[in-house]
XYZ file of C-alpha atoms in Angstrom:
486
model
C -105.033 273.888 117.565
C -105.983 271.736 114.558
C -103.434 269.287 113.089
C -101.260 270.642 110.312
C -102.153 268.540 107.233
C -98.723 269.223 105.716
C -96.902 267.865 108.794
C -99.174 264.818 108.806
C -98.487 264.201 105.114
C -94.736 264.634 105.654
C -94.816 262.163 108.564
C -96.698 259.577 106.515
C -94.246 260.065 103.657
C -91.329 259.604 106.040
C -92.810 256.387 107.493
C -93.502 255.061 104.018
C -89.933 255.807 102.974
C -88.617 254.276 106.207
C -90.606 251.083 105.658
C -89.514 250.891 102.026
C -85.870 251.198 103.029
C -86.312 248.623 105.775
C -87.926 246.146 103.402
C -85.239 246.748 100.792
C -82.526 245.469 103.159
C -81.733 241.833 102.127
C -81.066 240.888 105.756
C -83.629 240.374 108.529
C -84.048 243.578 110.588
C -85.924 244.122 113.876
C -86.111 247.389 115.837
C -86.437 246.713 119.584
C -87.153 249.137 122.470
C -85.813 249.052 126.032
C -88.655 246.763 127.157
C -87.462 244.268 124.511
C -90.615 244.739 122.465
C -90.447 244.718 118.681
C -91.042 248.240 117.355
C -90.764 247.466 113.639
C -89.672 244.632 111.418
C -88.907 244.227 107.733
C -90.426 241.813 105.220
C -87.286 239.670 105.054
C -87.691 238.642 108.694
C -91.431 238.040 108.354
C -90.804 235.849 105.313
C -87.996 233.843 106.945
C -89.881 233.378 110.241
C -93.290 232.821 108.601
C -94.917 235.434 110.813
C -97.228 238.340 110.056
C -96.585 241.989 110.883
C -99.611 242.041 113.221
C -98.417 239.260 115.513
C -94.821 240.498 115.542
C -94.789 244.300 115.994
C -95.457 245.234 119.629
C -94.732 241.710 120.863
C -91.892 240.919 123.256
C -88.885 239.019 121.918
C -89.795 235.858 123.871
C -92.981 235.601 121.838
C -91.236 236.270 118.517
C -88.260 233.949 118.929
C -88.410 230.346 120.160
C -87.350 229.943 123.775
C -84.551 227.527 122.855
C -82.858 230.202 120.723
C -83.108 232.871 123.420
C -81.644 230.459 125.976
C -78.811 229.226 123.774
C -77.766 232.626 122.443
C -78.432 234.800 125.496
C -79.975 237.257 123.025
C -82.092 239.145 125.553
C -79.172 239.775 127.912
C -76.944 240.844 125.017
C -79.571 243.414 123.938
C -79.841 244.794 127.504
C -76.014 245.119 127.637
C -76.079 247.143 124.409
C -78.723 249.481 125.896
C -76.560 249.921 128.999
C -73.156 250.286 127.334
C -74.046 251.733 123.972
C -71.465 249.378 122.402
C -72.556 247.212 119.453
C -72.264 243.424 119.257
C -71.102 242.093 115.890
C -70.854 238.689 114.161
C -72.630 236.322 116.553
C -73.976 233.012 115.262
C -77.610 231.949 115.620
C -79.376 228.809 114.421
C -83.072 229.489 113.864
C -85.890 227.216 112.837
C -89.432 228.407 112.268
C -92.259 225.839 112.366
C -92.404 223.768 109.169
C -89.180 225.084 107.591
C -85.609 223.762 107.585
C -82.977 225.046 109.986
C -81.509 228.401 109.012
C -78.125 229.718 110.142
C -77.680 233.450 110.842
C -74.951 235.790 111.890
C -76.469 238.660 113.862
C -75.368 242.053 115.045
C -76.927 244.318 117.728
C -76.544 248.007 116.908
C -77.563 250.918 119.222
C -79.821 253.575 117.623
C -79.923 257.212 118.863
C -83.723 256.975 119.223
C -83.227 254.838 122.340
C -83.780 251.663 120.348
C -81.529 248.935 119.060
C -81.411 247.338 115.652
C -81.156 243.550 115.509
C -79.617 242.732 112.115
C -79.589 239.059 111.083
C -77.739 237.805 107.968
C -78.899 234.421 106.590
C -75.706 232.430 105.821
C -77.342 229.024 105.481
C -76.421 228.635 101.792
C -72.921 229.972 102.314
C -72.352 227.475 105.139
C -73.778 224.652 103.052
C -71.587 225.577 100.079
C -68.579 225.956 102.336
C -69.170 222.481 103.740
C -69.573 221.146 100.192
C -66.325 222.802 99.157
C -64.560 221.289 102.143
C -66.036 217.887 101.310
C -64.806 218.157 97.706
C -61.398 219.321 98.901
C -61.181 216.374 101.309
C -62.227 214.026 98.493
C -59.637 215.394 96.069
C -56.961 215.265 98.745
C -57.914 211.650 99.439
C -57.710 210.801 95.722
C -54.247 212.357 95.430
C -52.991 210.708 98.610
C -54.422 207.314 97.598
C -52.804 207.383 94.133
C -49.963 204.937 93.557
C -48.344 207.439 91.177
C -46.347 210.507 92.179
C -48.638 213.552 92.188
C -47.195 216.944 93.027
C -47.873 220.582 92.279
C -45.544 223.525 91.889
C -45.855 227.272 91.553
C -45.224 228.955 88.213
C -41.450 228.973 88.832
C -41.277 225.261 89.646
C -41.145 225.404 93.461
C -42.874 222.399 95.047
C -46.163 223.148 96.836
C -47.658 219.681 97.417
C -46.051 216.224 97.480
C -48.260 213.152 97.929
C -47.658 209.927 99.843
C -46.522 207.995 96.763
C -43.860 210.668 96.141
C -42.699 210.337 99.748
C -42.573 206.539 99.478
C -40.695 206.385 96.150
C -38.259 209.217 96.849
C -37.746 208.734 100.573
C -38.303 212.481 101.010
C -41.101 213.872 103.169
C -43.397 216.675 102.062
C -41.763 218.941 104.658
C -38.287 218.305 103.199
C -39.231 219.264 99.632
C -41.758 222.064 100.198
C -40.622 225.310 98.607
C -37.637 223.744 96.838
C -37.272 223.734 93.055
C -38.388 220.493 91.410
C -35.291 220.315 89.202
C -33.149 219.923 92.347
C -34.376 216.316 92.484
C -33.500 215.505 88.843
C -30.239 213.965 87.674
C -27.584 216.390 86.481
C -28.221 215.921 82.752
C -31.932 216.741 83.162
C -31.801 219.869 85.325
C -31.706 222.305 82.399
C -34.348 220.463 80.276
C -36.698 220.426 83.286
C -36.189 224.163 83.798
C -37.147 224.688 80.152
C -40.299 222.604 80.644
C -41.438 224.879 83.474
C -40.692 227.935 81.350
C -42.855 226.508 78.546
C -45.670 225.730 81.010
C -46.096 229.465 81.712
C -47.531 230.091 78.252
C -48.745 226.637 77.281
C -52.120 224.925 77.319
C -50.725 221.484 76.525
C -49.173 218.742 78.615
C -45.558 217.668 78.220
C -44.431 214.039 78.587
C -40.878 212.895 79.253
C -38.773 210.344 81.141
C -35.870 210.933 83.503
C -34.483 209.757 86.836
C -35.738 211.114 90.160
C -32.968 211.397 92.722
C -33.595 209.637 96.029
C -30.928 211.042 98.391
C -32.217 209.212 101.454
C -32.249 205.899 99.549
C -28.842 206.485 97.978
C -29.752 206.361 94.288
C -32.360 207.263 91.686
C -35.417 205.759 89.967
C -36.549 206.067 86.361
C -39.895 207.875 86.186
C -42.280 208.664 83.320
C -43.457 212.276 83.875
C -46.443 214.272 82.653
C -46.315 218.066 83.180
C -49.655 219.921 82.888
C -50.317 223.656 83.348
C -52.546 224.538 86.334
C -55.033 227.332 85.556
C -57.005 229.715 87.760
C -60.607 230.909 87.234
C -59.414 233.420 84.633
C -57.496 230.877 82.562
C -54.117 232.168 83.725
C -51.367 229.646 84.480
C -50.591 229.733 88.201
C -48.530 226.566 88.505
C -47.855 223.083 87.205
C -49.277 219.676 88.095
C -46.710 216.905 87.720
C -47.616 213.201 87.661
C -44.898 210.544 87.689
C -45.028 206.760 87.307
C -42.275 204.378 88.374
C -41.099 202.579 85.229
C -39.274 199.745 86.979
C -42.118 197.228 86.661
C -43.059 198.412 83.182
C -39.479 198.131 81.962
C -39.298 194.640 83.444
C -42.482 193.594 81.620
C -41.295 195.195 78.378
C -38.003 193.337 78.662
C -39.860 190.036 79.105
C -42.073 190.782 76.084
C -39.086 191.729 73.953
C -37.206 188.602 74.921
C -40.277 186.491 74.185
C -40.591 188.131 70.782
C -36.909 187.485 70.111
C -37.402 183.798 70.763
C -40.362 183.835 68.387
C -38.191 185.489 65.741
C -35.445 182.919 66.299
C -37.979 180.149 65.744
C -38.993 181.680 62.432
C -35.347 181.911 61.334
C -34.465 178.375 62.458
C -35.175 176.751 59.065
C -32.949 179.090 57.086
C -30.180 179.061 59.661
C -30.164 175.261 59.866
C -29.797 175.155 56.079
C -26.946 177.668 56.195
C -25.057 175.781 58.903
C -25.431 172.425 57.123
C -23.416 173.708 54.158
C -20.169 174.455 56.074
C -20.671 171.293 58.152
C -20.970 169.217 54.957
C -17.735 170.738 53.613
C -16.003 170.051 56.941
C -17.254 166.463 56.925
C -16.014 165.806 53.367
C -12.625 167.357 54.078
C -12.279 165.339 57.277
C -13.008 162.113 55.379
C -10.231 162.930 52.864
C -7.837 163.568 55.735
C -8.475 160.063 57.063
C -7.064 158.538 53.870
C -3.399 157.558 53.839
C -2.424 158.257 50.254
C -3.232 162.013 49.996
C -0.542 164.529 49.112
C 0.725 167.137 51.544
C -0.710 169.888 49.373
C -4.192 168.300 49.367
C -3.907 167.722 53.131
C -3.237 171.420 53.626
C -6.132 172.425 51.348
C -8.591 170.205 53.308
C -7.392 171.699 56.585
C -7.951 175.239 55.284
C -11.469 174.381 54.121
C -12.325 172.908 57.524
C -11.008 175.989 59.299
C -12.810 178.442 56.970
C -16.167 176.693 57.228
C -15.908 176.319 60.998
C -15.343 180.090 61.200
C -18.349 180.652 58.946
C -20.608 178.480 61.136
C -19.208 180.147 64.258
C -20.047 183.612 62.860
C -23.630 182.545 62.194
C -23.994 181.187 65.732
C -22.378 184.314 67.228
C -24.860 186.547 65.408
C -27.732 184.467 66.743
C -26.425 184.578 70.307
C -25.897 188.335 70.138
C -29.457 188.830 68.973
C -30.984 186.406 71.505
C -29.087 187.905 74.450
C -31.285 189.959 76.818
C -31.082 193.714 76.312
C -30.343 194.542 79.939
C -28.522 197.743 79.015
C -31.098 200.361 78.017
C -28.852 203.427 78.281
C -28.966 205.652 75.209
C -25.601 205.809 73.440
C -24.287 206.813 70.024
C -25.414 204.208 67.455
C -24.394 203.925 63.791
C -27.654 203.040 62.054
C -26.146 201.506 58.907
C -24.217 199.000 61.028
C -27.414 198.004 62.841
C -29.226 197.488 59.539
C -26.389 195.394 58.040
C -26.095 193.179 61.131
C -29.845 192.599 61.086
C -29.802 191.741 57.367
C -27.058 189.204 58.041
C -29.349 187.491 60.535
C -32.311 187.195 58.139
C -30.361 186.606 54.928
C -30.411 182.823 55.389
C -34.180 182.759 55.716
C -34.470 185.097 52.706
C -32.370 182.743 50.566
C -34.544 179.787 51.477
C -37.665 181.721 50.368
C -35.936 183.149 47.249
C -36.180 186.739 48.482
C -33.693 189.358 47.291
C -32.657 191.969 49.884
C -31.633 195.362 48.503
C -29.835 197.939 50.667
C -28.018 200.713 48.758
C -24.579 201.401 50.207
C -24.329 204.500 52.400
C -20.997 206.316 52.243
C -21.585 208.398 55.338
C -22.186 207.405 58.943
C -25.714 207.915 60.245
C -25.573 208.491 63.984
C -28.585 208.315 66.273
C -29.009 208.187 70.038
C -30.359 204.799 71.065
C -29.898 201.216 72.212
C -28.370 199.119 69.453
C -30.000 195.843 70.565
C -33.477 197.381 70.708
C -33.147 199.009 67.284
C -31.932 195.698 65.878
C -35.013 194.022 67.309
C -37.254 196.601 65.602
C -35.723 195.988 62.190
C -35.641 192.218 62.756
C -39.404 192.143 63.375
C -40.095 194.313 60.325
C -37.823 192.217 58.061
C -39.368 188.924 59.196
C -42.896 190.279 58.691
C -41.917 191.293 55.162
C -40.346 187.875 54.468
C -43.472 186.103 55.746
C -45.568 188.258 53.400
C -43.634 186.872 50.381
C -43.934 183.042 50.629
C -43.350 182.683 46.858
C -40.303 184.973 46.792
C -39.903 188.667 46.049
C -37.843 191.737 46.861
C -37.193 193.347 50.239
C -35.928 196.901 49.717
C -34.459 199.137 52.432
C -34.012 202.829 51.624
C -32.329 205.214 54.087
C -32.715 208.996 53.690
C -31.389 211.735 55.942
C -32.815 215.204 56.440
C -31.750 218.145 58.603
C -32.683 216.636 61.948
C -33.909 213.109 61.230
C -33.286 209.881 59.380
C -36.079 207.984 57.609
C -35.807 204.239 56.937
C -38.341 202.872 54.433
C -38.659 199.052 54.369
C -40.756 197.843 51.420
C -41.774 194.363 50.276
C -43.519 192.978 47.191
C -45.837 190.765 49.219
C -49.603 190.584 49.526
C -49.925 193.910 51.325
C -52.171 194.926 54.239
C -55.977 195.284 53.876
C -57.099 198.889 54.340
C -59.249 197.979 57.335
C -56.237 196.471 59.120
C -53.712 199.207 58.390
C -54.473 201.360 61.461
C -54.496 198.332 63.790
C -51.177 196.658 63.024
C -49.367 198.411 65.907
C -52.049 197.397 68.449
C -50.960 194.728 70.967
C -52.083 191.166 70.119
C -53.342 192.171 66.679
C -52.129 189.562 64.171
C -53.152 188.213 60.776
C -51.245 184.968 61.345
C -53.131 181.706 62.005
C -53.754 180.785 65.642
C -50.557 179.540 67.259
C -48.246 181.108 64.663
C -48.108 184.697 65.890
C -48.378 186.593 69.184
C -49.464 189.918 67.717
C -46.815 191.646 69.839
C -44.031 192.186 67.283
C -45.102 195.527 65.788
C -46.542 196.805 69.079
C -43.122 196.236 70.656
C -41.519 197.996 67.670
C -43.864 200.951 68.257
C -42.932 201.075 71.954
C -39.188 200.925 71.225
C -39.325 203.658 68.567
C -41.376 205.870 70.912
C -38.706 205.323 73.552
C -36.167 206.556 70.977
C -38.292 209.704 70.401
C -39.100 208.595 66.854
C -42.154 207.444 64.927
C -43.241 204.378 62.970
C -46.041 204.092 60.421
C -47.224 201.849 57.609
C -48.325 202.355 53.999
C -49.894 199.658 51.851
C -52.266 198.736 49.094
C -53.647 195.269 49.329
C -52.012 193.058 46.705
C -49.217 195.561 46.017
C -46.933 195.087 48.992
C -46.366 197.180 52.123
C -43.910 199.775 53.407
C -42.969 200.384 57.030
C -41.481 203.826 57.684
C -39.269 204.361 60.727
C -38.208 207.920 61.593
C -35.521 208.668 64.185
C -33.910 211.943 65.295
C -30.312 212.351 64.158
C -27.692 212.740 66.834
């Protein structure tokens, strides 16, 4: 009986469709019979193995795969077991290397087919493995960076529960990562800061900006607390959603110690500048005391004149003592840096008293309109006095031929602004944005450290305020200090 051309055409169409589907599979596919001969293979396998269809189809597996792979994977025996049991084998690893190409890593599965064949399906995972290893390497590197940091580095979830806690945090706090994991970060803040820290974490949920603050970290195992400068930054996922917070903290003990040394050094510099005026001011009461004492040594003075000389000696000794007391109070180290209620007008008046002698010597008039109301700020009186002392002395030095130093104090809803103006030579426009930089000075070599205004900037920042300068060269300068009202 002659062949049916329609059946032959249908068979060819089926084989063509079968081959197209086989080649469309992105994995390597081999069909193997019970004799372990390759029945068919797709293009993906031929491409990966650099073989042709002619020298692959009909060949036994030991000619298609390198012997070392068959021995290491037991592939032939696994295929025979599938033929016997009818149960598939899934997710086995195979490392394959064709001649002249790099090593490839596969995961293979052996699937029984009803046509008394099995399908060997091999998925190339070389790139996934390489990327996974790269990800692990990056993760190890980042973990090493965090663990090697001398600053506290920790992360929390969106509610503020601690997830990671690096070695520096363990060392400074005395608390291990195990002890703090899952606990709220604010539990380790001092009592006054618990609520503000909670608010910070609430803001982090909908914020793209970092938040900087300072407060003490409790160290229960060490029996105290340490002052830390903190930076809170929102942690985002791939979709830009906030999933937590990264917190970095730096121990301020050494920095505070250095700042204290710089401030004390600057105080001594300021005292040196004031020495001429103060010496002149002390000589006056001493001269009066000396003259009165000489009169008292005479025998023929009246009782009334004797009493008058004694009063003058006492009054001028008290005047000299007050000058010396002011100097000592200013020169004394500011060991106490706790923020307390400070009356700003009192600070300004005390500071003016200290520089008034130098101002008189240089024929400078100091103008401070009287304030009827108290102006209360939160701060450290000694540090604020140092700020105004540096600004006043800079203004006095800018008026060697005399002039006017004017202090104007204005209050607004939530802040106080102190404007300190002089009629000196002013600040060149190119220098105006540099005057708060450390070691920047216009004084001759040996006559200025360049630290005065930079220290002022640091102190005002510590008081949550701001400081800026306005000037036109030849028309004087104005320093503006802004502080939050208490």
